[in-house]
GROMACS .gro file of C-alpha atoms in nm:
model
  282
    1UNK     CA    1   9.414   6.866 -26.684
    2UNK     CA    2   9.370   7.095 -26.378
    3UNK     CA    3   9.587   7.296 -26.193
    4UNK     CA    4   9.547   7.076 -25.924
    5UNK     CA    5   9.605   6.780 -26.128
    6UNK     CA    6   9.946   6.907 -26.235
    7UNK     CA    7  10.055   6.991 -25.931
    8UNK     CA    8   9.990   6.663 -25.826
    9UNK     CA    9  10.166   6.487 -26.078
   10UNK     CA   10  10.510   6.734 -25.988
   11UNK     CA   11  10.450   6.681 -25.640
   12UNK     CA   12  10.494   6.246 -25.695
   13UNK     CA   13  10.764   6.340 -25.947
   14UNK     CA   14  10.951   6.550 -25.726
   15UNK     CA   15  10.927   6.265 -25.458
   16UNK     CA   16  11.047   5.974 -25.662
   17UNK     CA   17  11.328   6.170 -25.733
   18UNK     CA   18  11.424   6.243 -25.306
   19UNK     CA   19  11.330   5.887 -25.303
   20UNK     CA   20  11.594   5.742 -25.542
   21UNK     CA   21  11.859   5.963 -25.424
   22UNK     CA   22  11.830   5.858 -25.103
   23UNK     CA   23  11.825   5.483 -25.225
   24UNK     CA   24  12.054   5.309 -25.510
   25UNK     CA   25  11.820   5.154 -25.763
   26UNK     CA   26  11.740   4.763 -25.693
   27UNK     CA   27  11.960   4.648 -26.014
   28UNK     CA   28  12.297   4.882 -25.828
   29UNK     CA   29  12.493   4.591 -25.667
   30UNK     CA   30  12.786   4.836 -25.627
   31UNK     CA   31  12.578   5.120 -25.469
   32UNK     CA   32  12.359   4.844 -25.264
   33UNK     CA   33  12.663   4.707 -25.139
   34UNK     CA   34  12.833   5.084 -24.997
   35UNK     CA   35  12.516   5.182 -24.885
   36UNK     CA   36  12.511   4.864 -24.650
   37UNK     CA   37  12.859   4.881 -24.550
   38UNK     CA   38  12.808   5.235 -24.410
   39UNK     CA   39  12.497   5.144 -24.237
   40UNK     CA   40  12.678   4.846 -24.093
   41UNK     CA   41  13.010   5.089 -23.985
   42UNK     CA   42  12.753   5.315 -23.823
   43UNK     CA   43  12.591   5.066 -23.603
   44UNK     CA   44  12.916   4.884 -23.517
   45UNK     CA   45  13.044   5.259 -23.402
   46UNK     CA   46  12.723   5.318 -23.213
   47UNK     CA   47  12.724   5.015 -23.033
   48UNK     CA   48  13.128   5.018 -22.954
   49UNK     CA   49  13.055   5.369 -22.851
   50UNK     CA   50  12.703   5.304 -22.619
   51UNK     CA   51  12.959   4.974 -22.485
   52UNK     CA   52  13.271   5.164 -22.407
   53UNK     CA   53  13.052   5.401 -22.206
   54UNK     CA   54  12.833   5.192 -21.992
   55UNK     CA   55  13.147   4.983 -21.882
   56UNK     CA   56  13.332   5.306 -21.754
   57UNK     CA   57  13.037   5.382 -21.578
   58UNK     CA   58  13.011   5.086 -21.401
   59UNK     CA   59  13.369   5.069 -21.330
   60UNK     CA   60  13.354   5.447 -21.198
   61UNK     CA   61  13.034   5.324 -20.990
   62UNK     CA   62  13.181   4.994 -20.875
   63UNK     CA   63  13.314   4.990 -20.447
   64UNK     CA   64  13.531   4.681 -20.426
   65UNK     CA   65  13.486   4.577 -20.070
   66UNK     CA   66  13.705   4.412 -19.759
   67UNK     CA   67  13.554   4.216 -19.554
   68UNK     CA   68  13.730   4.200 -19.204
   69UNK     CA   69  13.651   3.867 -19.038
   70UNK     CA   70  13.697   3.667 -18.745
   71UNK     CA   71  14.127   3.755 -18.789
   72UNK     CA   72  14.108   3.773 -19.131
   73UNK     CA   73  14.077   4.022 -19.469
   74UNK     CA   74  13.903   3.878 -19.725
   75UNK     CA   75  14.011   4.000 -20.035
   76UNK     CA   76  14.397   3.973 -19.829
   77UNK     CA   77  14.500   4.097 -20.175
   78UNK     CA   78  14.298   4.292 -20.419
   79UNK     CA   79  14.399   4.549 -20.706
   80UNK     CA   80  14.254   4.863 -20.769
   81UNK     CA   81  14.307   5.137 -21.040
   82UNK     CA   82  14.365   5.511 -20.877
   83UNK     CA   83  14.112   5.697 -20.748
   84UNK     CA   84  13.900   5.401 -20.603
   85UNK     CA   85  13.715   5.438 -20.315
   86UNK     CA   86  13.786   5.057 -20.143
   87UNK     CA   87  13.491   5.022 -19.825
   88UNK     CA   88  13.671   4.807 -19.537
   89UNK     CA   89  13.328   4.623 -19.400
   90UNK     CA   90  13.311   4.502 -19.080
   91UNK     CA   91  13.137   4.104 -19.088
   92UNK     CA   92  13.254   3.971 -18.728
   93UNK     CA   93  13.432   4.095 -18.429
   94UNK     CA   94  13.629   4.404 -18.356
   95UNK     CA   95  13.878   4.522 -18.604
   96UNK     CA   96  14.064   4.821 -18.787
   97UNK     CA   97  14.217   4.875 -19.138
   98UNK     CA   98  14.521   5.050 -19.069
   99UNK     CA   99  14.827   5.130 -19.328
  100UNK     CA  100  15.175   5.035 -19.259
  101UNK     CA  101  15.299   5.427 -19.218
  102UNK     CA  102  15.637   5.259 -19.399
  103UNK     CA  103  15.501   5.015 -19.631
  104UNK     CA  104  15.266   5.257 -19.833
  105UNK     CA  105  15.345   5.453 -20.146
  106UNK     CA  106  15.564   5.801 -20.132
  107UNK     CA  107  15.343   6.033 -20.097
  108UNK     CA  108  15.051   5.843 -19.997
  109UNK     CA  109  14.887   5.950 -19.646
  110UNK     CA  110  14.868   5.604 -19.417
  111UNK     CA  111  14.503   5.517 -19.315
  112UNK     CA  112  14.363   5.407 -18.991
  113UNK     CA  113  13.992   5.339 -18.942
  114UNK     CA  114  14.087   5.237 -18.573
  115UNK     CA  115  13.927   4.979 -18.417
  116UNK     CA  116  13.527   4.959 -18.472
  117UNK     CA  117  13.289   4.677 -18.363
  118UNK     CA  118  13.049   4.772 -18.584
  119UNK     CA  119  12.978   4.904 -18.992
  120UNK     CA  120  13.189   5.002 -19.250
  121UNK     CA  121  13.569   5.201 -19.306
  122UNK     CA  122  13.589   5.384 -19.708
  123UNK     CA  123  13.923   5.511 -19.795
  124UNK     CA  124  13.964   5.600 -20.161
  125UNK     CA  125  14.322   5.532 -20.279
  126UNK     CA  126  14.504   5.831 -20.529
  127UNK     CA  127  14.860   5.752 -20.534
  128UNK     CA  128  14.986   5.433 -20.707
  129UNK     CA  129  15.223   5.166 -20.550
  130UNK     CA  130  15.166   4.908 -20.303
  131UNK     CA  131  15.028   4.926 -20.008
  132UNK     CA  132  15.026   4.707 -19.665
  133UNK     CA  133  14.796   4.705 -19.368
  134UNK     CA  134  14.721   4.507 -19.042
  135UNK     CA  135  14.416   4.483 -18.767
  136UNK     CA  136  14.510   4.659 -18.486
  137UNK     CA  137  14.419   4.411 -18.206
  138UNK     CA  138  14.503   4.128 -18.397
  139UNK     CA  139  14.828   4.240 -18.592
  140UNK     CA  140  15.033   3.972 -18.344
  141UNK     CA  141  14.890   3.720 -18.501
  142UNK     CA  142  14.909   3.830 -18.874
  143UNK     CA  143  14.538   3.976 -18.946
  144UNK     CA  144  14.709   4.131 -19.280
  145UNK     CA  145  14.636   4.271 -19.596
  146UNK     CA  146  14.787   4.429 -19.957
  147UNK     CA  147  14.657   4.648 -20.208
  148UNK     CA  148  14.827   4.719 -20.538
  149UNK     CA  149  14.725   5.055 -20.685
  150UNK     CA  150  14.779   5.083 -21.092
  151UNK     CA  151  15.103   4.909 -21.064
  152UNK     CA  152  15.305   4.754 -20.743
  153UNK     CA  153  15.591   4.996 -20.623
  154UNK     CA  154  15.707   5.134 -20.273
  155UNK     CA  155  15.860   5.023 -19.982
  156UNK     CA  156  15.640   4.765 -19.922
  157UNK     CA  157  15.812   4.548 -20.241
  158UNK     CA  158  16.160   4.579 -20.095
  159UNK     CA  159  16.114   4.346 -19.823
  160UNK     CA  160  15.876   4.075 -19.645
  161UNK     CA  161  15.607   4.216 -19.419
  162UNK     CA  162  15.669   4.206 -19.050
  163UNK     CA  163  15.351   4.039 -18.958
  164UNK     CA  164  15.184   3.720 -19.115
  165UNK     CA  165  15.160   3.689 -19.486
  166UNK     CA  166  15.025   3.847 -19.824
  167UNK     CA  167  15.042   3.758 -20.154
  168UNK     CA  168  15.263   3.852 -20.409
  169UNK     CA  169  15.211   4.166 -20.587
  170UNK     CA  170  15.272   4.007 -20.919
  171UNK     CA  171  14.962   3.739 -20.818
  172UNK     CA  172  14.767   4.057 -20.713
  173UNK     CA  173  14.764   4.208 -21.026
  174UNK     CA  174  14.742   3.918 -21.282
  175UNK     CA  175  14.456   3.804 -21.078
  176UNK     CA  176  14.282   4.095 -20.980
  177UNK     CA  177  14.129   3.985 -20.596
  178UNK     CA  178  14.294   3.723 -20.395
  179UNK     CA  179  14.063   3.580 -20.172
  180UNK     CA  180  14.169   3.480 -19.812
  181UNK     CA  181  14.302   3.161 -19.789
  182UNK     CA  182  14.352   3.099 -20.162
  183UNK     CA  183  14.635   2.841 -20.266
  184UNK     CA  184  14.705   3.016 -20.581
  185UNK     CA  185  14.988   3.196 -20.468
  186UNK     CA  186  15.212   3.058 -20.262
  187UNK     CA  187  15.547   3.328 -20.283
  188UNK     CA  188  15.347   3.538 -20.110
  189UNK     CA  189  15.576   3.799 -19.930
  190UNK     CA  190  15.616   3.603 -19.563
  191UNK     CA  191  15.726   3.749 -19.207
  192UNK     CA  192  15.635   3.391 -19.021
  193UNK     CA  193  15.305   3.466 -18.857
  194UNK     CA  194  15.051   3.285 -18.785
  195UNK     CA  195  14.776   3.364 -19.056
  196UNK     CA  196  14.871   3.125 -19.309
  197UNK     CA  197  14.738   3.065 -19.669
  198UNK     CA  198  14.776   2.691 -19.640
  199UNK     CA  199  15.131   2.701 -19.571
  200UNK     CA  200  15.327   2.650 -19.222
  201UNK     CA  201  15.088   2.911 -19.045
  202UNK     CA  202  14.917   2.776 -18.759
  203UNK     CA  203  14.594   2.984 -18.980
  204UNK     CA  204  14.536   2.877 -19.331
  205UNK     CA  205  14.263   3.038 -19.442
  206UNK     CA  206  13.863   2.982 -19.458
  207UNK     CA  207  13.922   2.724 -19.696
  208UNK     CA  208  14.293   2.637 -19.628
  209UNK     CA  209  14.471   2.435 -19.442
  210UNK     CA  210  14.331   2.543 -19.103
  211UNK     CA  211  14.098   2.268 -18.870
  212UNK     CA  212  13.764   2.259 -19.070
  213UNK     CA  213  13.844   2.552 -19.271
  214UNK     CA  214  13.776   2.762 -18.966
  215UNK     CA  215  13.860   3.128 -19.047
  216UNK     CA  216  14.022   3.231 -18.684
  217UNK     CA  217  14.257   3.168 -18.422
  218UNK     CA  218  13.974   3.146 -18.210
  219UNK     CA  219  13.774   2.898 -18.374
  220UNK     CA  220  14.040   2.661 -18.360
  221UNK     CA  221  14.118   2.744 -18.012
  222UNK     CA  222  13.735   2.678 -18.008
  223UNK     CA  223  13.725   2.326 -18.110
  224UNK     CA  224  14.043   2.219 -17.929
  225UNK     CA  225  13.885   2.363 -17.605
  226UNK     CA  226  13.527   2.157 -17.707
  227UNK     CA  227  13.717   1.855 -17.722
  228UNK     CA  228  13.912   1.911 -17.409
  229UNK     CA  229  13.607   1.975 -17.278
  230UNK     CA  230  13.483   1.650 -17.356
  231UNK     CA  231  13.714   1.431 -17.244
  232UNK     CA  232  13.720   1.635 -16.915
  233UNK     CA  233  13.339   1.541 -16.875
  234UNK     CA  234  13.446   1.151 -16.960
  235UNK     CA  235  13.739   1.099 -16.663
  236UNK     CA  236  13.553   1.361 -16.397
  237UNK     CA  237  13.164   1.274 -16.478
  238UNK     CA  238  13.106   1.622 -16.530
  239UNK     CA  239  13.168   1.760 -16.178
  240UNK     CA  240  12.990   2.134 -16.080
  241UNK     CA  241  13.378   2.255 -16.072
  242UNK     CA  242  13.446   2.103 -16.443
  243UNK     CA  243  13.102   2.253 -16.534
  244UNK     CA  244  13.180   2.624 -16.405
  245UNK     CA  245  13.558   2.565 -16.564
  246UNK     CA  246  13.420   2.438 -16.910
  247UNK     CA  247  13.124   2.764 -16.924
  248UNK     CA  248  13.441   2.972 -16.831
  249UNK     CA  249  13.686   2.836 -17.099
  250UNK     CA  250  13.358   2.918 -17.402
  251UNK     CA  251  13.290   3.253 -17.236
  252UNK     CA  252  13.641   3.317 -17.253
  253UNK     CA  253  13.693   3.217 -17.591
  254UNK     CA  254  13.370   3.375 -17.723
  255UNK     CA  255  13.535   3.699 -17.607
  256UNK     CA  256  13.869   3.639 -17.751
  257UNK     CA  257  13.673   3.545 -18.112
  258UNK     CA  258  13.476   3.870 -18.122
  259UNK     CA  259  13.809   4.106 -18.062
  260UNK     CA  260  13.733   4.218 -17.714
  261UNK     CA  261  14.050   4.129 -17.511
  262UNK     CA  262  14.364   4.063 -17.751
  263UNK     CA  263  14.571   3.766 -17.760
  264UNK     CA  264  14.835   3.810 -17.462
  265UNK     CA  265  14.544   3.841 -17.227
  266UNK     CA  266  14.303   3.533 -17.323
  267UNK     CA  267  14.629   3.331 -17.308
  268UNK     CA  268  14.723   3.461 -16.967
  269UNK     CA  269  14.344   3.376 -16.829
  270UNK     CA  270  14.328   3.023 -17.013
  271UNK     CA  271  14.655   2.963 -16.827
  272UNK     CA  272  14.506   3.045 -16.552
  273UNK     CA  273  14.186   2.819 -16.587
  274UNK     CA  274  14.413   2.477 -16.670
  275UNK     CA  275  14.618   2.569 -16.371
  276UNK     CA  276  14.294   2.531 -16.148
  277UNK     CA  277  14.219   2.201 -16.300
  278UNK     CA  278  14.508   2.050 -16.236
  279UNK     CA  279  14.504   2.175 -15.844
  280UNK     CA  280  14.178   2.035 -15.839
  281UNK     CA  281  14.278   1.706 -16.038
  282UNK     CA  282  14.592   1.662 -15.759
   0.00000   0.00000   0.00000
């Protein structure tokens, strides 16, 4: 046999032998079954490890937004772990995101996006506790919200908000986002305004207890003042003076629903408007 030939055979010797030490033999039920088990335990620890990762990037990516509404916050309670950035998005109106300067977290500084008509308001939340805040124009009549950061605490828990109504913290947290006008908590921390959850409130919520599940004041207004309207029209044939007074009323409240003049005024100017009808109608 050649040189070549030898070296051959050694070389398919020599790999046999890498071969089977890297494998257990066929007839091994002992080695077949470690062997398995650690390539099973490696996967499983790949995969937990590849899965543990990808969720805390998407949680560290993840903006949980606010959408401020015709009078309304919607998540009015939502629960955020420290260090999230929460973006306060404007969908209707004129509005503002602004903290309760004694209902937030010591230590905390108070927000205030002030009052914008249009796009968006980030604040990104450090300190943990609980933490209240209103619309500017429509605080009066209880445009509210509460976020709980890591776990509720503050001066916000010791007593009832001064304006409208939240949920309770507890609800906050076990549930994560309370959407606005969501019966699911009804101890809700209460000062008696008008932006109800589907309690006493004259508001209760999108899909509440308000008239069609409109989401504002104004909309309610809205339809009360359609009907009025309507009945006007029946008893006065719709005179030119009931025609200018009934275009006044929707401008009016059109206004009102979009945040431009605040509550004392559009019920000074309505006031104003039935008290020419009935000079008119005497």
């Amino acid at each position: 046999m050649g040189t070549n030939d030898k070296f051959g055979v050694s070389h398919v010797r020599s790999l046999r032998t890498s071969i089977a030490r890297s494998y257990p033999p066929k007839n091994d039920p002992d080695n077949m079954t470690h062997h398995s088990r650690r390539q099973f335990l490696g996967i499983v620890g790949a995969s937990a490890v590849a899965s543990t990762g990808f969720a805390q990037s998407a949680n560290a990516q993840e903006t949980p937004i606010v959408e401020m509404g015709n009078n309304y916050f919607d998540p009015i309670g939502l629960r955020v772990d420290p260090g999230t950035t929460v973006q306060f998005e404007l969908a209707a109106g004129a509005h503002s995101a602004t903290a309760y300067a004694d209902r937030i977290p010591e230590g905390a500084s108070a927000f205030d996006s002030g009052t914008i008509s249009d796009g968006s308001f980030e604040y990104t939340f450090e300190t943990p506790g609980t933490y209240d805040y209103y619309c500017i124009p429509h605080k009066s009549i209880g445009m509210v919200g509460r976020i709980v950061v890591g776990s509720p605490g503050g001066p916000a828990e010791e007593d009832s908000i001064p304006d409208g109504e939240v949920p309770s913290s507890e609800a906050i947290v076990d549930q994560g986002t309370v959407a606005y006008g969501s019966s699911s908590d009804g101890s809700g921390n209460t000062g008696g305004g008008m932006m109800g959850r589907g309690g006493s409130g004259m508001m209760s919520g999108r899909n509440g207890g308000g008239v069609g599940g409109l989401p504002a004041v104004g909309g309610v207004l809205g339809m009360l003042g359609v009907l009025g309207g309507g009945l006007y029209w029946l008893g006065n044939q719709k005179s030119p003076q009931s025609t200018t007074d009934d275009s006044a009323r929707k401008t009016l409240q059109n206004r009102y629903a979009r945040g431009e003049i605040d509550e004392e005024e559009y019920r000074r100017r309505r006031e104003r408007l039935d008290a020419t009808d009935e000079d008119i109608s005497n």
